Structure formats: structure tokens, C-alpha cells
Short mmCIF file of C-alpha atoms in Angstrom, two decimals:
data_model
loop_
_atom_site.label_atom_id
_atom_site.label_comp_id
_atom_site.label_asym_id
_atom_site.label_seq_id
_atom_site.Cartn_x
_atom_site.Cartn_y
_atom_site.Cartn_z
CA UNK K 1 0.00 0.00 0.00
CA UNK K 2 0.75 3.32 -1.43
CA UNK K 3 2.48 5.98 2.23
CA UNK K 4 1.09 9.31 2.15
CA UNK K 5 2.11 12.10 4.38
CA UNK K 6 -0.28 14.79 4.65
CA UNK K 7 1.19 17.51 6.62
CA UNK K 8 -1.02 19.92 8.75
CA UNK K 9 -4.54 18.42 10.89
CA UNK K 10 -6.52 21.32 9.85
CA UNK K 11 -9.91 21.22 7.85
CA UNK K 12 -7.25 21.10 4.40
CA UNK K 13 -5.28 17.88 5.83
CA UNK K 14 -7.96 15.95 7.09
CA UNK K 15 -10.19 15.96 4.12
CA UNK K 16 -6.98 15.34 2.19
CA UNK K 17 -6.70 12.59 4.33
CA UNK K 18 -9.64 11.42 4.39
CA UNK K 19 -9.94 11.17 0.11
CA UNK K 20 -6.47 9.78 0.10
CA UNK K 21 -7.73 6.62 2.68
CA UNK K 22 -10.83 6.48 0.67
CA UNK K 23 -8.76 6.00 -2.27
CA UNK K 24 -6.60 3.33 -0.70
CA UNK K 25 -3.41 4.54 -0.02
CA UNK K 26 -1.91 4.11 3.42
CA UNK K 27 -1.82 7.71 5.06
CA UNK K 28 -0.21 9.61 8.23
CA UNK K 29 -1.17 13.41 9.14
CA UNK K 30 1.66 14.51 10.99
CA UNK K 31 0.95 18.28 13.09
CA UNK K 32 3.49 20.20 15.19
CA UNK K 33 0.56 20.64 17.96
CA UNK K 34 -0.47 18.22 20.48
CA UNK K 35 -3.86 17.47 18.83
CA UNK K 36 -5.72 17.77 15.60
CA UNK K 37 -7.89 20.86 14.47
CA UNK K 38 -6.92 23.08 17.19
CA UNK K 39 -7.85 26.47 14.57
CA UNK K 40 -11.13 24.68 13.97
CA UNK K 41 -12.00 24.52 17.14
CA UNK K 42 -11.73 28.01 17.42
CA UNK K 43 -13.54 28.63 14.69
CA UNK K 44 -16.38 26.76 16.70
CA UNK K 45 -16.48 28.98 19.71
CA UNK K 46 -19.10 31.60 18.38
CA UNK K 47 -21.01 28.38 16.27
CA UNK K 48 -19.35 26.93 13.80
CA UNK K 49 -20.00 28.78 10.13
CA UNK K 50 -19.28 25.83 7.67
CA UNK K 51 -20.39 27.62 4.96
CA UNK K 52 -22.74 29.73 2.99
CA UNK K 53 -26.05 29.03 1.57
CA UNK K 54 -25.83 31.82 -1.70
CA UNK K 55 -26.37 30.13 -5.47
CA UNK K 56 -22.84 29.11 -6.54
CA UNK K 57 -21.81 32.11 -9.00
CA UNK K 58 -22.32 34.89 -6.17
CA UNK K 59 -20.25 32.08 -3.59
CA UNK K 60 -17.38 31.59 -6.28
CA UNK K 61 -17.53 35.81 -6.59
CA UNK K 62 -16.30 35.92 -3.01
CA UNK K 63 -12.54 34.54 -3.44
CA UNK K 64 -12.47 37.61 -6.24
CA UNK K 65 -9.06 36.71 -7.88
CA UNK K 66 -8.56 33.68 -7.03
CA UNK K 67 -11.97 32.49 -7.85
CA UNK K 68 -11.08 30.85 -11.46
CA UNK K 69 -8.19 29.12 -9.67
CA UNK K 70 -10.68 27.73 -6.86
CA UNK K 71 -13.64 27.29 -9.09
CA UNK K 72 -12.93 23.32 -10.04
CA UNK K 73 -12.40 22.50 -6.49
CA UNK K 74 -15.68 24.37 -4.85
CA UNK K 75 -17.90 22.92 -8.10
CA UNK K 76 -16.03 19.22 -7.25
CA UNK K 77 -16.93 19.75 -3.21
CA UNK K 78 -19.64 22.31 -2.78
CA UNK K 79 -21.27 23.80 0.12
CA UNK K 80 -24.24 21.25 -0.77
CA UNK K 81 -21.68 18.68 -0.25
CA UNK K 82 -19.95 19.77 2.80
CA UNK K 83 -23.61 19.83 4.38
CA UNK K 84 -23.96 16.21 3.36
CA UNK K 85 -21.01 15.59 4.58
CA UNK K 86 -21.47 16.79 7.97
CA UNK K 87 -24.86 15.06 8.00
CA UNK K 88 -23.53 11.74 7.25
CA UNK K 89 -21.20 12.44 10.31
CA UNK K 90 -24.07 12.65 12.54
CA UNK K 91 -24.26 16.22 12.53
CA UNK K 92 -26.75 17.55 10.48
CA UNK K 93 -26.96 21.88 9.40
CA UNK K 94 -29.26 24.56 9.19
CA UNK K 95 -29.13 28.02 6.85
CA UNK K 96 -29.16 30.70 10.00
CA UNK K 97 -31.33 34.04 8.80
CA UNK K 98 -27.61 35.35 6.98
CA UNK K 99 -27.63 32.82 4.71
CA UNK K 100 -24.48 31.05 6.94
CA UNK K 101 -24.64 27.64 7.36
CA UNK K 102 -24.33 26.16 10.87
CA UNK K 103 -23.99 22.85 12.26
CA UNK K 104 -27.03 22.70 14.53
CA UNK K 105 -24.59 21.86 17.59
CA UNK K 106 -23.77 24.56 16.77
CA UNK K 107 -20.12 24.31 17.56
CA UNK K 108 -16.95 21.96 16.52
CA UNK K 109 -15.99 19.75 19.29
CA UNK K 110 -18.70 16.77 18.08
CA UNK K 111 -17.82 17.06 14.41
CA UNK K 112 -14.28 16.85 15.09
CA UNK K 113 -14.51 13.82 16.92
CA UNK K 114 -16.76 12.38 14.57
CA UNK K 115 -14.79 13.00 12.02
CA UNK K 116 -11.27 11.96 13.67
CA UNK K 117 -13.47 8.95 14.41
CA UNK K 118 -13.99 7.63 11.01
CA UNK K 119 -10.66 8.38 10.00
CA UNK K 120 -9.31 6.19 12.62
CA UNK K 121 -11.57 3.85 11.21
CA UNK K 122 -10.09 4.15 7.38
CA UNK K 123 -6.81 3.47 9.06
CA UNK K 124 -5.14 6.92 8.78
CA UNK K 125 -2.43 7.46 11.60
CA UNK K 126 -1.36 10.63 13.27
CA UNK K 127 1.67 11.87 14.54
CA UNK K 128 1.36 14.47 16.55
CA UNK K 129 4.44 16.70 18.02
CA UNK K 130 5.82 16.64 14.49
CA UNK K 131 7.03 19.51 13.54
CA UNK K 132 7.94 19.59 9.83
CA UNK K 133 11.63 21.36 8.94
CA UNK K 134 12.36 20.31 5.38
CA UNK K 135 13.52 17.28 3.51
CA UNK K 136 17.06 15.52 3.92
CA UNK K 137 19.23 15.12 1.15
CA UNK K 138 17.78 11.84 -0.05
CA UNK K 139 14.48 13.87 -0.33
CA UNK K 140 13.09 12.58 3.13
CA UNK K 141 10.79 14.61 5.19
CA UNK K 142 12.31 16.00 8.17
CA UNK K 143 10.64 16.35 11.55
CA UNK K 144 11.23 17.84 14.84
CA UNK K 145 9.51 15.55 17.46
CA UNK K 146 10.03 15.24 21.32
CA UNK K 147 12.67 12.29 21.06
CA UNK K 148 14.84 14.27 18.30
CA UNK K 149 14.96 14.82 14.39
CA UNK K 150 13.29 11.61 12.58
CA UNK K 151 13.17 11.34 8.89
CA UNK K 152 10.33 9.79 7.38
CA UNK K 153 9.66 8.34 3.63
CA UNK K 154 6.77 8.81 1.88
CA UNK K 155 5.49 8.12 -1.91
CA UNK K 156 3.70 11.76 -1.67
CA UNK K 157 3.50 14.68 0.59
CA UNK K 158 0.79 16.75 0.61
CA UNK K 159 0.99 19.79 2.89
CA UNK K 160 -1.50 21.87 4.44
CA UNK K 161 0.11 23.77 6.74
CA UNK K 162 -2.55 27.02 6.65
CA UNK K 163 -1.44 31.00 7.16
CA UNK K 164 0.24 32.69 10.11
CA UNK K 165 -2.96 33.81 11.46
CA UNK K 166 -3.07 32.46 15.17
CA UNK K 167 0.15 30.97 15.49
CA UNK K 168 0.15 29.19 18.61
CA UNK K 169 -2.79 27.13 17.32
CA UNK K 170 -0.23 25.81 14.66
CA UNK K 171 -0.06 28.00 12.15
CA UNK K 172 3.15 29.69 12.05
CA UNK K 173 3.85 30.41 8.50
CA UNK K 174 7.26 28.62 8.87
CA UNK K 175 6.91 26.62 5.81
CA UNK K 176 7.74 29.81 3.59
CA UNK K 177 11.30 29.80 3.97
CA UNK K 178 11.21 26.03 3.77
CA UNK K 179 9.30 26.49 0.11
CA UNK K 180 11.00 29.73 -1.03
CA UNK K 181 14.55 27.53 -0.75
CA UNK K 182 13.29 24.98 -3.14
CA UNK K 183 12.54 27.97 -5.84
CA UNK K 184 8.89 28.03 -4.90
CA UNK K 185 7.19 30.88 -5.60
CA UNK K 186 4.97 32.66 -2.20
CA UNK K 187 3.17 36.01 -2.24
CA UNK K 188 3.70 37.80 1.38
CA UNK K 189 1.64 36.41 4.12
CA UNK K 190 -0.40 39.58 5.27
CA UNK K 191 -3.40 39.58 7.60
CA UNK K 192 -6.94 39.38 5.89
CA UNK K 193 -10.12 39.52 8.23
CA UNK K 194 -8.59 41.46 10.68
CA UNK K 195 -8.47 44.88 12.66
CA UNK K 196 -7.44 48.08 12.20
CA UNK K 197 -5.76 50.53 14.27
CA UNK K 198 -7.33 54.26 15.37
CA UNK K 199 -5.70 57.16 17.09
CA UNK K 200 -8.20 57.04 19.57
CA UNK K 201 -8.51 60.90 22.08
CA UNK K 202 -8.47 58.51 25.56
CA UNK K 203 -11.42 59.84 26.42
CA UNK K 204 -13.33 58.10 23.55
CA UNK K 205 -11.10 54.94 23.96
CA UNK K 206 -11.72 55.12 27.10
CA UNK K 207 -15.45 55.27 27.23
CA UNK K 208 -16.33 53.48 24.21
CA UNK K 209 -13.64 50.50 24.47
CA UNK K 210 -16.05 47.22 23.57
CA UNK K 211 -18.74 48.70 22.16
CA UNK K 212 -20.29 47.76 19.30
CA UNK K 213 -21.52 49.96 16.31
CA UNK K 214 -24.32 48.40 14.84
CA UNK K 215 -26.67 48.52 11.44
CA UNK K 216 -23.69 50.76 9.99
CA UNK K 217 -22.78 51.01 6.62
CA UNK K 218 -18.89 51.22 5.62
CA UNK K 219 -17.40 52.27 2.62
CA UNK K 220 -13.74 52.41 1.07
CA UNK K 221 -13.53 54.04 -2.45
CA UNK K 222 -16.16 51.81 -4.65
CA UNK K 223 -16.90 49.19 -2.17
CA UNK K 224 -19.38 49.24 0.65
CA UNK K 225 -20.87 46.69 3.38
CA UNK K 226 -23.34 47.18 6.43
CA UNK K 227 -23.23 45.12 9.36
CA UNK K 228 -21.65 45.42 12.25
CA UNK K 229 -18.17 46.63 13.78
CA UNK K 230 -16.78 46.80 17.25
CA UNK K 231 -14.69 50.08 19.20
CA UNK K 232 -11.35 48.09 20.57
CA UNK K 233 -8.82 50.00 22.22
CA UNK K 234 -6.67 50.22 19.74
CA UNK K 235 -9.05 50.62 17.03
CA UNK K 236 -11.87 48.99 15.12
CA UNK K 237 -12.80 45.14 14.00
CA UNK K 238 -15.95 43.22 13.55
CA UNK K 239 -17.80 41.36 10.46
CA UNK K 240 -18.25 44.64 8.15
CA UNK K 241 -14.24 45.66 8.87
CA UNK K 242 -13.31 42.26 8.09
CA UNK K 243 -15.22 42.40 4.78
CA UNK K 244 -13.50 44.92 3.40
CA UNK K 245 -10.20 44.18 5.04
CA UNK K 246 -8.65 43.80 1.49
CA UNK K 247 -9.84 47.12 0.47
CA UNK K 248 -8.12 48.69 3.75
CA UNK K 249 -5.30 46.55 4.19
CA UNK K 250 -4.05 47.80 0.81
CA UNK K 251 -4.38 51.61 0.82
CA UNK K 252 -2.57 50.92 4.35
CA UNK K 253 0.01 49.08 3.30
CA UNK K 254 0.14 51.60 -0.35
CA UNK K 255 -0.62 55.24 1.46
CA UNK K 256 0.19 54.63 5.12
CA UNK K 257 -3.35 54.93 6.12
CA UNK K 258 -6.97 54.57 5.20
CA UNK K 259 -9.92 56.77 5.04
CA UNK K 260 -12.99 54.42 6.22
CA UNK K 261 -16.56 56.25 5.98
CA UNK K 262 -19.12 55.45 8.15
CA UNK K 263 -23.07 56.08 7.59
CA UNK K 264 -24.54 55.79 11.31
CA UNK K 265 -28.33 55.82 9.98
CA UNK K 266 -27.51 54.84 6.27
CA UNK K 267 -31.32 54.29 5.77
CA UNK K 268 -31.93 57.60 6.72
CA UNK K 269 -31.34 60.56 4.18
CA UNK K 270 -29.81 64.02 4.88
CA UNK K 271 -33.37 65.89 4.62
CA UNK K 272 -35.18 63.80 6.65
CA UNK K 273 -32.55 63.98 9.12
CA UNK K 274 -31.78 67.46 9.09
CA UNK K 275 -35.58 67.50 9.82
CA UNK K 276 -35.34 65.63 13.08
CA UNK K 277 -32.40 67.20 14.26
CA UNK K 278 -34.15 71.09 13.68
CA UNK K 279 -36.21 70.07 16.67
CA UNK K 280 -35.92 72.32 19.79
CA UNK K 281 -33.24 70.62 21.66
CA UNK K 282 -34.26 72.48 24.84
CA UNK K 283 -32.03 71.95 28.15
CA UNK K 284 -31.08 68.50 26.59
CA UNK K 285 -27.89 67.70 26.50
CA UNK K 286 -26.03 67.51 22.82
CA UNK K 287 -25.43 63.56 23.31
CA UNK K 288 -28.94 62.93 24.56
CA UNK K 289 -30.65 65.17 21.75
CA UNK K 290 -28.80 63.69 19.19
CA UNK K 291 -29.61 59.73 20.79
CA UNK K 292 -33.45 61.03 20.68
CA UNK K 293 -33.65 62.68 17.34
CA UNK K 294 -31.66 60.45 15.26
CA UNK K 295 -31.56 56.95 17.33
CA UNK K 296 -27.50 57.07 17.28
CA UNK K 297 -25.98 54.87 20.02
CA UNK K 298 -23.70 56.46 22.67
CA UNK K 299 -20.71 54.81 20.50
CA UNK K 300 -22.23 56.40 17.33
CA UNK K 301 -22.58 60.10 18.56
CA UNK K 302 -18.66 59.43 20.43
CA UNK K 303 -17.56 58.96 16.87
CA UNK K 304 -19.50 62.13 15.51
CA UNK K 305 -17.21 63.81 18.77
CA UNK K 306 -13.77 62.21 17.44
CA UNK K 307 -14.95 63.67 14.01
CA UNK K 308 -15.37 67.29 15.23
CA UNK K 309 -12.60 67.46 17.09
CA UNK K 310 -10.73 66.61 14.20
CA UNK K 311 -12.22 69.41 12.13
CA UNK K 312 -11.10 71.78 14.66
CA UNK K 313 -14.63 72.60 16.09
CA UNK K 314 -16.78 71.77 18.68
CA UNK K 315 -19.87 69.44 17.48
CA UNK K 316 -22.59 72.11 19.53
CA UNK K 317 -21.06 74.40 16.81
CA UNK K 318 -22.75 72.42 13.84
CA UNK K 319 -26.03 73.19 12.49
CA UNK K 320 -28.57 71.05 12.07
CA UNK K 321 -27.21 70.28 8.17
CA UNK K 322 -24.06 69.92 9.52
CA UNK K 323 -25.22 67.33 11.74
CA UNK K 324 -27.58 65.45 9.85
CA UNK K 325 -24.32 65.38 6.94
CA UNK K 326 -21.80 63.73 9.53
CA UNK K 327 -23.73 61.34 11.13
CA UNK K 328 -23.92 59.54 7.55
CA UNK K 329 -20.20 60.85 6.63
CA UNK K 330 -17.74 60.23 9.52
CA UNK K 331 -14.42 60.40 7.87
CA UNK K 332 -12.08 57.48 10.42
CA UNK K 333 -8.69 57.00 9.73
CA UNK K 334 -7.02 54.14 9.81
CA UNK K 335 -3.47 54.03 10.87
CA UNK K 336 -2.76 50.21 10.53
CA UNK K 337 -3.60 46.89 10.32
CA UNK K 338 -3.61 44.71 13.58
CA UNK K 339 -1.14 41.69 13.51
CA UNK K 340 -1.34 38.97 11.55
CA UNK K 341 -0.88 36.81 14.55
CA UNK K 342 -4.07 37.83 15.91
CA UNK K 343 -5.90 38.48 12.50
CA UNK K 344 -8.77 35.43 11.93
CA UNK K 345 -6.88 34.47 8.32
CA UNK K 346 -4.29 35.19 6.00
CA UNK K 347 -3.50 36.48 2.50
CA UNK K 348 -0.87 35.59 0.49
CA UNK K 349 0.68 32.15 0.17
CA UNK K 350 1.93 29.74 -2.99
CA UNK K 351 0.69 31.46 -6.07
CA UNK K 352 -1.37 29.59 -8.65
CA UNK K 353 1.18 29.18 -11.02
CA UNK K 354 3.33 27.18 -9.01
CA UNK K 355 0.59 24.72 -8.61
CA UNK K 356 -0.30 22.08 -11.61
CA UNK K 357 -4.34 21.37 -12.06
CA UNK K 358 -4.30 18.43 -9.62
CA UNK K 359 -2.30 21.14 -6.62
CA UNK K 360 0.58 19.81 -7.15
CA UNK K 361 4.17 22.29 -6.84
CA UNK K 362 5.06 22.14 -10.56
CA UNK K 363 9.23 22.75 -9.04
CA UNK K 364 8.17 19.44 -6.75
CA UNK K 365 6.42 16.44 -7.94
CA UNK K 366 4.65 14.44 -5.77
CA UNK K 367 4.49 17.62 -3.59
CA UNK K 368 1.33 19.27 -3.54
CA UNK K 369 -0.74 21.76 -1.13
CA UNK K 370 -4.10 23.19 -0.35
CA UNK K 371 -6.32 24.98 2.14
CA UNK K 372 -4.89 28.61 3.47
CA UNK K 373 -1.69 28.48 2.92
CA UNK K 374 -2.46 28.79 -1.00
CA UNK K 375 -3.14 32.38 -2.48
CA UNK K 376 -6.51 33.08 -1.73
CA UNK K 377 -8.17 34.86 0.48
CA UNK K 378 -12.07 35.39 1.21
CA UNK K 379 -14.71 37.32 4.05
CA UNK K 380 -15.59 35.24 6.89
CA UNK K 381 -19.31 33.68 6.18
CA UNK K 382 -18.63 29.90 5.47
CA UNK K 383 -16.39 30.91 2.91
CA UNK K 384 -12.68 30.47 4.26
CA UNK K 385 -13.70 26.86 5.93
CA UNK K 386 -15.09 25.82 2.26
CA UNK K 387 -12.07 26.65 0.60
CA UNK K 388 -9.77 25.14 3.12
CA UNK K 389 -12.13 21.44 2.67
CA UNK K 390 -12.62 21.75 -1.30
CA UNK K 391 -8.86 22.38 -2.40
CA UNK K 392 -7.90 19.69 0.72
CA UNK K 393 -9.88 17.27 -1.32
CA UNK K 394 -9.11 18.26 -4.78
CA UNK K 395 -5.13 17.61 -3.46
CA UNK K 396 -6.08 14.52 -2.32
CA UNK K 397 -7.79 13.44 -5.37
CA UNK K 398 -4.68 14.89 -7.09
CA UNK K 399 -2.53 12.40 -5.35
CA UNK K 400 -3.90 9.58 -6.62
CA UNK K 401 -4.27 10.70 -9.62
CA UNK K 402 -0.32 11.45 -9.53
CA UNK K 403 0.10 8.03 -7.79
CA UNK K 404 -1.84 5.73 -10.17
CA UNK K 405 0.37 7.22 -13.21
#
């Protein structure tokens, strides 16, 4: 029987693994951490968000770029199929009122061990504690393990080692300078879903720290999203940040900083606000006219605060029109982008063109790789966990393809 060595326990590996032991050949996941799935279970914590329930075209939309590169693999494995799957695991979904699909336990932990359980029972192995550090020079795979350096051979490696988003979950990004040795091309890891950094006045951060801004709509240049976003104390995250996160992480990364504008009451237009706010204000206070008037949250009318200070004058100064225009126009500027190590994914990774039809590294055969540490990146919404489970498989198909030639 054929050995496989799928590298990385993640949603990517294990499907790999679990296609490759379908398929007959004799595999091993090997994982630097103590245990498998440890970013998956993570994922879990606030209910696991398998996928997404839109028609195929708008889903396939989402990975932008990337999406002709990814389109074979999500068609091959699609969110349809990665409900059935779970069902046939025991744990059936539901489509929650966003259109996300959810497992209804509603977290990881039972689909994990479902899963590890019928792996177990298609005979793949683990090895746990393994870190991987390269091959030898008879083109053996090299790991770091608690008893030393062991070399192991296999027939095919397929890796799936994910970003450098939450590194001491496993991801570390170390396999770069392992790849980029061998001549293998890899785009610069960069944060993607992630925060941004403010220059908070302390008495903002200080009141506002944790609170969320909700039913607001965001816009960057061309490209706008409403939802939700959170104050931190740094600066600003939450789903409709992490949406556009491509949008803002480039004019960061290009300009130095980012102008993000923010419609408090985007449903509301400037005259019929200007109408509510020419109402006698009385011995109101500003904060308390403006909650009344216009419905703004405390967090809301703090921003409105940061953005007249800013201009240079006082918000009592501004007329109703001036009012009515800022609470749908707050100018925020964005000084950074929070670490990768704490951002939920990553961008970057092996570019297409390295990789043959079947995911395998053109400058290594019987190498190949899928899930995040590929170059794609997507929002949260189902969409990154897809991904990482459709191009796991397609590499695993790939290997046997690769093997029975």
C-alpha cells in the first residue's frame, strides 16, 4: 500500500486525508501541535460557520481573484456537499437568517470527533508533536519531534500547513522559507479579516472601548458593506471591517493609512434627518438630543465627537445640516492593520502558477498543497472553511491521480 504524508490536521489535511484513505493509499497526518484541528475549534467557539447558503456564481464571486483558480475544487466539493457531509457524520446543518450555514450543535468539538473517528476507522495514523523542517538530502521529510529529528519516507507529501494567522494554534507560516529555498514561488503572508488601528482621544477609547456599532454602513472608495463593527482599544474590528479588510489593508500598506466612511443611519437621508435634528433641543444635552432625534448609540454620537474634534470645532457648533451630513459621513482613519498573529486568516501564500491542475508544486512532484496556505483569500461567512475542505480534497484526489500514473 501506497504511504502518504499529509502535513497539517486542519480542515485542508484531514479531508486530504480522508480522500487519500478512501482511495486506498496508506496515510499519516503529521501536526506540530499536540492534537488535531486546534484552529477549527476556534472557529467553533461563536457556532461553527461551515459555509454559505448563496447560489454558486455569487459564492465563487467571493474569493475575487482567485476564484477561477478555486472554481474546479468548490464545483467538485460544494457547500451542498460539505452539508452532506457533515450530515452523514451525525451532525446535520441549518441556513441561519444570513444565509451562513451552521452545524445545529452549533459548535466543533462533536464534528471533530466524529470526524477523527472515522478516520481512525479508514486506518489513517497521526503523529502528533511533528514539527515539519524540510527534507534531507535523499528527499526525506524531516521532523522535529520530542525524542529528536526523525526522517520519514513517503510516496507523496501533501501539505496543508494554513497562514500565520493564530500561530500558537499551529499555524506559524514557517513553511515559507522552507518552500521559497526549493525555488517556490509565495506572495507575502499579510493579515486578511482582521483589525485596524485608530488614534483614539483617551477619552473616547476610554469610554467606548467594547462597544459595538451596529446597522452601519462602511465604505472604502467603490466598495461598501453594512453590518456590524466593534470600538477596541486600539481601534476597530468586527464582520463589516473584516469584509472589506482587502480594500483597507491595501491603501494601508500603499498610502500609510486609510480613510474608512461610516453612515450611522444609512437608511436615513440628509433631509429627513436634518428635519429631526431642527427640533428644539431644549435643556437637553447635545449627546442625549442627538440619541433622541436620530436613534444614534452612545458609540455612534462618540464617533460624531472624534470627528469634530478633528475638524477643529466643537460638534454644539454644527447646524442642524451639519449634523444630519456627519452622522452619515464620519471620515475614520485608519493608521494600521492589527497583527497577523491575531488576524482570523491570512492572505498571500503559494501562487497559482506554481501549482499544476491536480495542486501539485510544478518545481516538486509528488508535492502538492491546499487549504490557506495557497493564495486566496475570502470574508468570513462559510467561505474560508469551504475553501480550506474543497482544495484539501481536490489535493487529495490529485494524489492519486499522480500516484496511479
Amino acid at each position: 500500500m501506497t504511504a502518504v504524508a499529509v502535513i497539517g490536521a486542519g480542515p485542508a489535511g484531514l479531508m486530504a486525508a480522508e480522500v487519500l484513505a478512501s482511495g486506498g493509499a496508506r496515510v499519516t497526518v503529521y501536526d506540530a501541535m499536540p492534537s488535531a484541528g486546534r484552529k477549527f475549534l476556534m472557529a467553533g467557539r461563536g457556532g461553527l460557520n461551515l459555509t454559505h447558503s448563496e447560489p454558486l456564481p455569487q459564492f465563487t464571486a467571493r474569493y475575487r481573484e482567485a476564484a477561477p483558480k478555486l472554481q474546479a475544487a468548490i464545483n467538485a466539493f460544494s457547500p451542498d456537499a460539505l452539508r452532506a457531509w457533515s450530515e452523514a457524520l451525525g451532525e446535520p446543518t441549518f441556513v441561519g437568517s444570513s444565509g451562513r450555514v451552521f452545524p445545529k450543535a452549533f459548535k466543533a468539538s462533536p464534528l471533530l470527533r466524529a470526524w477523527l473517528r472515522r478516520l481512525d476507522a479508514g486506518g489513517v495514523g497521526f503523529a502528533f508533536r511533528h514539527r515539519w523542517i524540510g527534507w534531507d538530502g535523499e528527499g526525506r521529510l524531516i521532523f522535529q519531534t520530542p525524542k529528536g529529528v526523525s526522517a520519514i519516507e513517503a510516496n507523496a507529501t501533501l501539505l496543508a500547513l494554513g497562514g500565520a494567522s493564530w500561530p500558537r494554534l499551529g499555524s506559524d507560516g514557517s513553511w515559507v522559507e522552507i518552500l521559497t529555498a526549493r525555488g517556490v514561488a509565495v506572495s507575502k503572508l499579510r493579515p486578511a479579516n482582521s483589525g485596524f488601528t485608530v488614534a483614539w482621544s483617551k477619552v473616547f477609547r476610554d469610554r467606548f472601548e467594547g462597544q459595538p456599532l451596529k446597522g452601519v454602513a462602511l465604505t472604502i472608495g467603490a466598495h461598501t458593506v453594512r453590518g456590524e463593527a466593534m470600538i477596541t482599544r486600539s481601534g476597530i474590528e468586527g464582520g463589516a471591517i473584516y469584509a472589506l479588510s482587502s480594500e483597507l489593508r491595501e491603501a494601508v500598506l500603499s498610502l500609510g493609512q486609510a480613510t474608512l466612511m461610516i453612515a450611522l443611519r444609512p437608511d436615513l437621508h440628509a433631509a429627513a434627518l436634518t428635519t429631526r435634528l431642527s427640533g428644539v433641543r431644549g435643556k437637553q444635552s447635545l449627546a442625549n438630543f442627538l440619541r433622541k432625534a436620530a436613534q444614534l448609540s452612545p458609540a455612534g454620537i462618540g464617533l460624531m465627537q472624534e470627528a469634530a474634534i478633528a475638524s477643529g470645532r466643537p460638534l454644539a457648533a454644527f447646524s442642524p445640516a451639519e449634523l444630519a451630513q456627519l452622522v452619515n459621513a464620519i471620515a475614520l482613519q485608519l493608521t494600521g492593520v492589527a497583527p497577523i498573529d491575531r488576524a482570523i486568516s491570512t492572505a498571500g501564500g503559494i501562487t497559482f502558477d506554481e501549482l499544476d491542475a491536480h495542486f501539485m508544486l510544478r518545481k516538486l512532484p509528488g508535492v502538492f498543497a491546499a487549504g490557506e496556505m495557497l493564495d486566496w483569500e475570502a470574508p468570513t461567512g462559510g467561505y474560508l472553511l469551504q475553501a480550506s475542505f474543497a482544495t484539501g480534497a481536490a489535493a487529495g484526489r490529485g494524489v492519486l491521480e499522480w500516484l496511479s500514473r
